[in-house]
XYZ file of C-alpha atoms in Angstrom:
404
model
C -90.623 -49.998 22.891
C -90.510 -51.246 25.763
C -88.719 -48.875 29.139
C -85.349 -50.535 29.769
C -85.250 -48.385 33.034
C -88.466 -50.244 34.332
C -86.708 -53.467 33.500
C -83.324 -52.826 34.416
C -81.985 -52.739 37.870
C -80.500 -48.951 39.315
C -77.191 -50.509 39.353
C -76.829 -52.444 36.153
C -77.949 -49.048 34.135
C -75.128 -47.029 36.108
C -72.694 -49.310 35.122
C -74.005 -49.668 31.150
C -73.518 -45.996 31.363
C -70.424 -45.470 32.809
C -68.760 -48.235 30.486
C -70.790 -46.099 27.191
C -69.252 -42.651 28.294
C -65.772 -44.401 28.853
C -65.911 -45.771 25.754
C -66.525 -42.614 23.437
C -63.659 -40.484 25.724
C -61.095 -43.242 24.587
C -62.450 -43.046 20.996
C -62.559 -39.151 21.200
C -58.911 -38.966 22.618
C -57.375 -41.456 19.889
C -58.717 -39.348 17.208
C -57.596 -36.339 18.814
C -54.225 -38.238 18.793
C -54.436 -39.311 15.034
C -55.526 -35.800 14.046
C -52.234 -33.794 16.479
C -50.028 -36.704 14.816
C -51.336 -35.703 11.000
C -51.277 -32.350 12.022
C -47.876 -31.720 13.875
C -45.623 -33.681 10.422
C -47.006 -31.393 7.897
C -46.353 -28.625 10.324
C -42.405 -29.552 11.443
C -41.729 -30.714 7.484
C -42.690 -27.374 6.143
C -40.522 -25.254 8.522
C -37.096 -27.422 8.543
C -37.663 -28.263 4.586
C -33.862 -28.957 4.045
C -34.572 -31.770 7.055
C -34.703 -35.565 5.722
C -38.146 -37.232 5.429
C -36.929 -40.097 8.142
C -36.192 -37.088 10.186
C -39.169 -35.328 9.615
C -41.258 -38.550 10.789
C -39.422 -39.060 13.924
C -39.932 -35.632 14.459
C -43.779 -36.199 14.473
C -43.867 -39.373 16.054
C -42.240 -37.680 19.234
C -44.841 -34.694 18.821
C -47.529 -37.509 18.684
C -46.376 -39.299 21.753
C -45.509 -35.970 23.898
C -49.066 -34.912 23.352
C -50.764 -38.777 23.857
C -48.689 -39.060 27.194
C -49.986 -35.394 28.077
C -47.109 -34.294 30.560
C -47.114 -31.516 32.856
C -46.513 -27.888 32.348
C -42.529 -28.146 33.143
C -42.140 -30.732 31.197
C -43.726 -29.370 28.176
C -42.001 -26.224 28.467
C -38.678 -28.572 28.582
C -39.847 -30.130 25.429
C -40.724 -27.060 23.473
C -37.033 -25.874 24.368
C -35.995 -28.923 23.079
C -37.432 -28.212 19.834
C -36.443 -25.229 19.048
C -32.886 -25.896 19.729
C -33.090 -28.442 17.624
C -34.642 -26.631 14.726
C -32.227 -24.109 14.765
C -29.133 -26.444 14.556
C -31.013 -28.205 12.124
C -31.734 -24.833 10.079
C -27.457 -23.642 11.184
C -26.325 -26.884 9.638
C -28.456 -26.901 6.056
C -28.387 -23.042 5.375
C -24.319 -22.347 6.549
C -22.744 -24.312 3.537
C -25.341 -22.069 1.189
C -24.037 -19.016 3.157
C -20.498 -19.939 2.558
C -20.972 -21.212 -0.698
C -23.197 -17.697 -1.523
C -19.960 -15.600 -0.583
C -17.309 -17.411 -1.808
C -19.176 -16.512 -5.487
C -19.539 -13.177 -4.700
C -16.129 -12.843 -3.797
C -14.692 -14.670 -6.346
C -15.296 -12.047 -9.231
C -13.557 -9.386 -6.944
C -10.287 -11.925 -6.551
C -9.877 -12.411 -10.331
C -10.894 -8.905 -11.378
C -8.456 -7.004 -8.695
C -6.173 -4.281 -10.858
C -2.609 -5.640 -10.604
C -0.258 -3.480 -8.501
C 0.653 0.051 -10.500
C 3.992 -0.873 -12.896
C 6.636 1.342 -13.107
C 7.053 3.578 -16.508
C 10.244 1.068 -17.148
C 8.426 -1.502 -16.607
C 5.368 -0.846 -19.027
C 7.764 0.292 -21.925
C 10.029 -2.770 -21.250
C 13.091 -1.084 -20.073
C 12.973 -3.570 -17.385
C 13.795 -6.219 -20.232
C 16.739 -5.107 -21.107
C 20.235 -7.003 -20.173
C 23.658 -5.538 -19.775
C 27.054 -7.068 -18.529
C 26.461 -6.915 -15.099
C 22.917 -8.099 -14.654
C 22.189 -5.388 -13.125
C 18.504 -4.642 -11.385
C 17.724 -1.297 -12.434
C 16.048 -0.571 -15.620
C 18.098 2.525 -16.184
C 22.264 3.162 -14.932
C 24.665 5.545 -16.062
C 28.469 5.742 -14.482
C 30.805 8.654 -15.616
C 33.830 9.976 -14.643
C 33.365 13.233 -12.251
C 37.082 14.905 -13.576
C 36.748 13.853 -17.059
C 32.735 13.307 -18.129
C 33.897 10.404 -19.444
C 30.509 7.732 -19.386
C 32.050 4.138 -18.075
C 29.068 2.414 -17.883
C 25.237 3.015 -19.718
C 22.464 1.420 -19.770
C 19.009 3.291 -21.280
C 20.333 6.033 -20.134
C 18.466 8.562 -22.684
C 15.010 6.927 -21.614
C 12.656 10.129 -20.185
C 11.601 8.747 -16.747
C 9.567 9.738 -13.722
C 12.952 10.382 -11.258
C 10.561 11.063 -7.473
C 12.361 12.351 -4.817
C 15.735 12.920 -6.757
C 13.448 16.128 -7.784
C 14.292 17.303 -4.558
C 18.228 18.122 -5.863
C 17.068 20.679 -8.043
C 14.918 22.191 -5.330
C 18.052 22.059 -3.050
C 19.875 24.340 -5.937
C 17.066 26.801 -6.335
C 16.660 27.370 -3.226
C 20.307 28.500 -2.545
C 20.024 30.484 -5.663
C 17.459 32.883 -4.168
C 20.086 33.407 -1.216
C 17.319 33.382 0.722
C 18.057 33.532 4.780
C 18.491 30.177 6.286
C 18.155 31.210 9.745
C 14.355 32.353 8.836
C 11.816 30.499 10.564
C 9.249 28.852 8.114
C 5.542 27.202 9.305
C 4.388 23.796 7.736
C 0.531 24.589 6.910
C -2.272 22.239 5.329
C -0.943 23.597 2.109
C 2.166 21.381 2.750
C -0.048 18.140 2.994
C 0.308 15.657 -0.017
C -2.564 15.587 -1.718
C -0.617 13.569 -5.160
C 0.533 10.579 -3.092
C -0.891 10.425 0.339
C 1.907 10.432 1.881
C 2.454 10.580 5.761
C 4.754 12.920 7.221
C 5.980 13.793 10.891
C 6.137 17.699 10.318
C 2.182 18.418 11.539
C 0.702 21.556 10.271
C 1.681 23.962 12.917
C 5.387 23.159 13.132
C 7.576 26.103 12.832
C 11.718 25.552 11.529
C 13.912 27.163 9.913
C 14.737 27.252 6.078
C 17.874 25.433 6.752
C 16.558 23.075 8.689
C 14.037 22.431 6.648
C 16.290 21.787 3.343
C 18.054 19.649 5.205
C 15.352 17.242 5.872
C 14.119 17.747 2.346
C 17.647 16.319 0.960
C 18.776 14.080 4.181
C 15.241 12.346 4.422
C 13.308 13.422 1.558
C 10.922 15.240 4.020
C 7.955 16.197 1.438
C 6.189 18.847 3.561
C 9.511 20.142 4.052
C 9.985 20.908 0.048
C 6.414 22.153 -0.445
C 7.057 24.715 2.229
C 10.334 25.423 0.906
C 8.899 25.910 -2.282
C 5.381 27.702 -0.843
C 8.066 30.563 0.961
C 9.795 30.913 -2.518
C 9.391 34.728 -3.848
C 6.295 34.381 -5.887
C 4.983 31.080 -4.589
C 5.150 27.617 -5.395
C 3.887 28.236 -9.261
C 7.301 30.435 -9.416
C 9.682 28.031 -7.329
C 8.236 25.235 -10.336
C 9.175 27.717 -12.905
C 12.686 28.831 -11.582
C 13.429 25.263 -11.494
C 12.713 24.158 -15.357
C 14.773 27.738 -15.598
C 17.604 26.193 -13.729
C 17.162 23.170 -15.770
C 17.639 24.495 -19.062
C 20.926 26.883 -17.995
C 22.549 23.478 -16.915
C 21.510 21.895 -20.311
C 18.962 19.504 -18.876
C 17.401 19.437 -22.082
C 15.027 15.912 -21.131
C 14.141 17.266 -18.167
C 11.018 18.573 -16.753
C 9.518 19.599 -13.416
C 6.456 19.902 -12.089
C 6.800 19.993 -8.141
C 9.158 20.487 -5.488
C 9.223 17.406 -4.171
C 9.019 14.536 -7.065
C 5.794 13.035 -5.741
C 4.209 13.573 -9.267
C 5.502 11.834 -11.882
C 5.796 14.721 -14.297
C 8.768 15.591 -12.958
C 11.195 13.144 -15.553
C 14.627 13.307 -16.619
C 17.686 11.080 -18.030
C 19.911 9.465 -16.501
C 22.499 11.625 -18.800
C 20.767 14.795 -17.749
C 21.263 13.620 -14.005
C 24.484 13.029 -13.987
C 25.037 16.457 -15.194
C 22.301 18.100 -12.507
C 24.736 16.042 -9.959
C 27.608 17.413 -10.934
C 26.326 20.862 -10.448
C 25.211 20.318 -7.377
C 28.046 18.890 -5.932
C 29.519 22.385 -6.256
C 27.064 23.594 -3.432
C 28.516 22.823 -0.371
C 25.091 22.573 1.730
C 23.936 20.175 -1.113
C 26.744 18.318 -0.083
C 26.442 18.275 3.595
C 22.747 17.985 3.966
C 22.663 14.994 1.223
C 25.112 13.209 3.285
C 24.333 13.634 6.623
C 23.329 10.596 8.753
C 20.471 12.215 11.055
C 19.449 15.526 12.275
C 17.175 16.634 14.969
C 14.125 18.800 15.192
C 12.143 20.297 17.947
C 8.770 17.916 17.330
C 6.498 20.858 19.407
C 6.774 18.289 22.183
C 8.968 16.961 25.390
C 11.142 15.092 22.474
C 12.594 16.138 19.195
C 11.858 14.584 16.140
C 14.784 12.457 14.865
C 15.035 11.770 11.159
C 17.630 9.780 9.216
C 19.339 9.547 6.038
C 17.161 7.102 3.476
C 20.093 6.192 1.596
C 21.806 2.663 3.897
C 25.466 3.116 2.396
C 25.736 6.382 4.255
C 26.341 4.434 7.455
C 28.890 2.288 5.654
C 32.424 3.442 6.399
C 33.680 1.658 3.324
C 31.940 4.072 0.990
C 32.757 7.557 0.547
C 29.791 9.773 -0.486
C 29.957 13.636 -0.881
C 26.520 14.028 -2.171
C 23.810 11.451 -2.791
C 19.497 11.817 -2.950
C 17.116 8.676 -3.105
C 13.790 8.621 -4.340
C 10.532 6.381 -5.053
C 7.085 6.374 -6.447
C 5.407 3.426 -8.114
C 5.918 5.128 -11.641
C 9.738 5.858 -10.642
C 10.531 2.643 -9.188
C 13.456 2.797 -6.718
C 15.962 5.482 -7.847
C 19.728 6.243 -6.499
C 22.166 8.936 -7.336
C 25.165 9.363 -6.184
C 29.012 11.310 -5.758
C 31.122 8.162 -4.737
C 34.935 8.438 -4.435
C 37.216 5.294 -5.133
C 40.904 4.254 -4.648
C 41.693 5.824 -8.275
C 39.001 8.461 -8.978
C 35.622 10.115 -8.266
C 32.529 8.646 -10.170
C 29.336 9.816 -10.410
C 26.584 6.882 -10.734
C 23.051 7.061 -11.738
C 20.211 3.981 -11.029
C 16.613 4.713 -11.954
C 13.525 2.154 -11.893
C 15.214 -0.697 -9.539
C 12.231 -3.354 -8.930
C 13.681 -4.206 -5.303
C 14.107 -2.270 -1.913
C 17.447 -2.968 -1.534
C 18.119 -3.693 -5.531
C 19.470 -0.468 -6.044
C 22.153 -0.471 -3.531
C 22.813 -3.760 -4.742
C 23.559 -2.711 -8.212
C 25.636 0.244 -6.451
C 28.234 -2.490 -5.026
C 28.628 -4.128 -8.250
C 29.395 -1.323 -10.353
C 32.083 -0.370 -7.150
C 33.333 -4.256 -7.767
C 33.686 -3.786 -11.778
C 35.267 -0.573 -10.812
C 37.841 -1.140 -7.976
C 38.640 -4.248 -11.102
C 39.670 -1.963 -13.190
C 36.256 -1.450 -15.290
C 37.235 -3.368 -18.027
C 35.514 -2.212 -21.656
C 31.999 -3.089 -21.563
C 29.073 -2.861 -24.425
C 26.748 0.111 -23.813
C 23.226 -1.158 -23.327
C 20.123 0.554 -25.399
C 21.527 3.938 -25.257
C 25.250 4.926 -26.736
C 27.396 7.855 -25.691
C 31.108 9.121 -24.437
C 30.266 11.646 -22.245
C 27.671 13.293 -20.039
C 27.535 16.546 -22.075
C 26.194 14.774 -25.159
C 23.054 13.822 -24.481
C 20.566 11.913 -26.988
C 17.066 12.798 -26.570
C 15.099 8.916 -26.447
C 11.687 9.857 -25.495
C 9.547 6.760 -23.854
C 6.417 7.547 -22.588
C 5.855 9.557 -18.888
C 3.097 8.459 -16.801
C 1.100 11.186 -14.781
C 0.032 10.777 -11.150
């Protein structure tokens, strides 16, 4: 063959060379270009999957261009930041609904299988259900004449019942029975704490009053730690105080009637209406019953710069156009909203029983309209459920008692 470098001029071979080694960079650096381009849409498709195909290819088509047009170091940097801001949103927009959508089914199943809120006993044995002449809200109401026993107005009122904090009458009496000192000073401890109910109190462990003090707060604002502790300082302990009241019970012919605790947070403690009217008309002959019940507040040293102030629970006390000698409230989901009551009218002295009202305020309601049907001269009405002329007949209805 023969030597092209003999032939060909110095100059002419520099520039065949220069145009060969030109030529294979440029084919080098397009198929470096096709291969980034193929390589960099596989890559950005398989991490943002949820992200459209269109997207996915204009995705790579920028990749392809930003490494064809080969820009500096800052401006690559700038680009990758670019990138992965825009992944993310991409991969914030497509997974959030599936987040969302993933909780709302998980929660669902705890909406629609949520217990419903605790009934009353009333209310599960359909007391509740019940009508009488004055529509009234409570499940259970009794009205009798204090001077003659006479019953004016019934309704279920030999239904067993939870009866809460009204428990705390019958504490009141047993207490004053013992003629134990009221001036002795008495120590809420842990033992006081509710443990049935959770219930809050203001007396902390620690706080030292005195028996009368604290059976004031027990009747006045059905103070719980303040009836444990009166019961706890009972001779014999709180088993005994629970025993001398089911004692006191059965002398007063509260033959429904059972209790469990001082303070009527467990809903063992049940009774009648009938056998309530009677336990308030005992009661009423206890002067301190009648004081304490009735008071509208009473101060305590707190163990700090202020005193504790506590107030009655039952609203008509503050109303001057009732006259109350002895009243007690009470509530616990199984009870319902419970009133009793001493009330003295134009003409005579009445004592009223309402047990298992669904509303806050129902059972005061119910109060004023058996006043109203009253002060009108309590024209003959139909006995609802439960029959009976007097409060020292009773007729044992059992219905079932829910525990706590």
């Amino acid at each position: 063959m023969p030597n092209i470098r003999s032939r060909t001029p110095r100059s002419l071979m520099a520039a065949l060379l220069a145009a060969s080694a030109l030529g294979l960079g440029a084919q080098a650096g397009a198929q470096t270009v096709r291969e980034g381009g193929a390589r960099a849409a596989p890559r950005k498709a398989s991490t943002t999957a949820p992200v459209s195909r269109e997207r996915a290819s204009a995705v790579g088509r920028a990749e392809g261009r930003t490494q064809a047009s080969r820009p500096g170091p800052a401006a690559q940097r700038q680009a990758r930041a670019r990138k992965r801001i825009d992944g993310s949103a991409v991969a914030r927009t497509t997974a959030r609904p599936v987040a969302v959508a993933a909780v709302a089914h998980r929660a669902a199943p705890r909406v629609s299988a949520a217990a419903p809120a605790r009934v009353s006993v009333a209310y599960a044995t359909g007391l509740q259900a019940v009508d009488d002449p004055l529509d009234l809200n409570s499940a259970v109401a009794l009205v009798a004449d204090q001077a003659s026993g006479e019953v004016l107005f019934t309704k279920n009122a030999d239904a067993v019942l939870p009866i809460a904090s009204i428990t705390k009458v019958m504490t009141a009496m047993v207490v004053l029975d013992a003629r134990l000192s009221l001036d002795e000073t008495l120590e809420i401890g842990t033992e006081d704490i509710d443990t049935e109910k959770g219930s809050r109190s203001r007396l902390r462990p620690g706080t030292r009053l005195s028996r009368g003090e604290l059976l004031h707060l027990a009747l006045m604002a059905s103070e719980h730690r303040a009836a444990t502790a009166l019961g706890r300082h009972y001779p014999g302990g709180l088993e005994a105080f629970v025993v001398s009241m089911n004692v006191k019970a059965r002398q007063l012919g509260l033959m429904s009637s059972r209790f469990n605790d001082p303070t009527g947070l467990s809903g063992r403690n049940v009774s009648t209406a009938r056998d309530l009217a009677r336990m308030l008309q005992a009661a009423y002959e206890y002067p301190l019953v009648r004081e304490y019940s009735t008071s509208p507040e009473l101060q305590v040293p707190g163990g700090g710069d202020r005193p504790l102030v506590f107030r009655n629970t039952n609203r008509l006390i503050d109303q001057p156009s009732w006259s109350i000698g002895l009243q007690k409230t009470g509530y616990i989901s199984e009870a319902g909203r419970c009133l009793i009551m001493q009330v003295g009218l134009a003409t005579r002295s009445v004592l009223m029983v309402l047990l298992d009202a669904t509303g806050r305020q129902a059972r005061y309601g119910d109060a004023q309209r058996l006043r109203n049907w009253l002060d009108a001269g309590a024209a003959p009405l139909p006995a609802s459920r439960s029959t009976g002329n007097s409060v020292a007949a009773p007729v044992r209805t059992r219905y079932a008692s829910a525990g706590s």
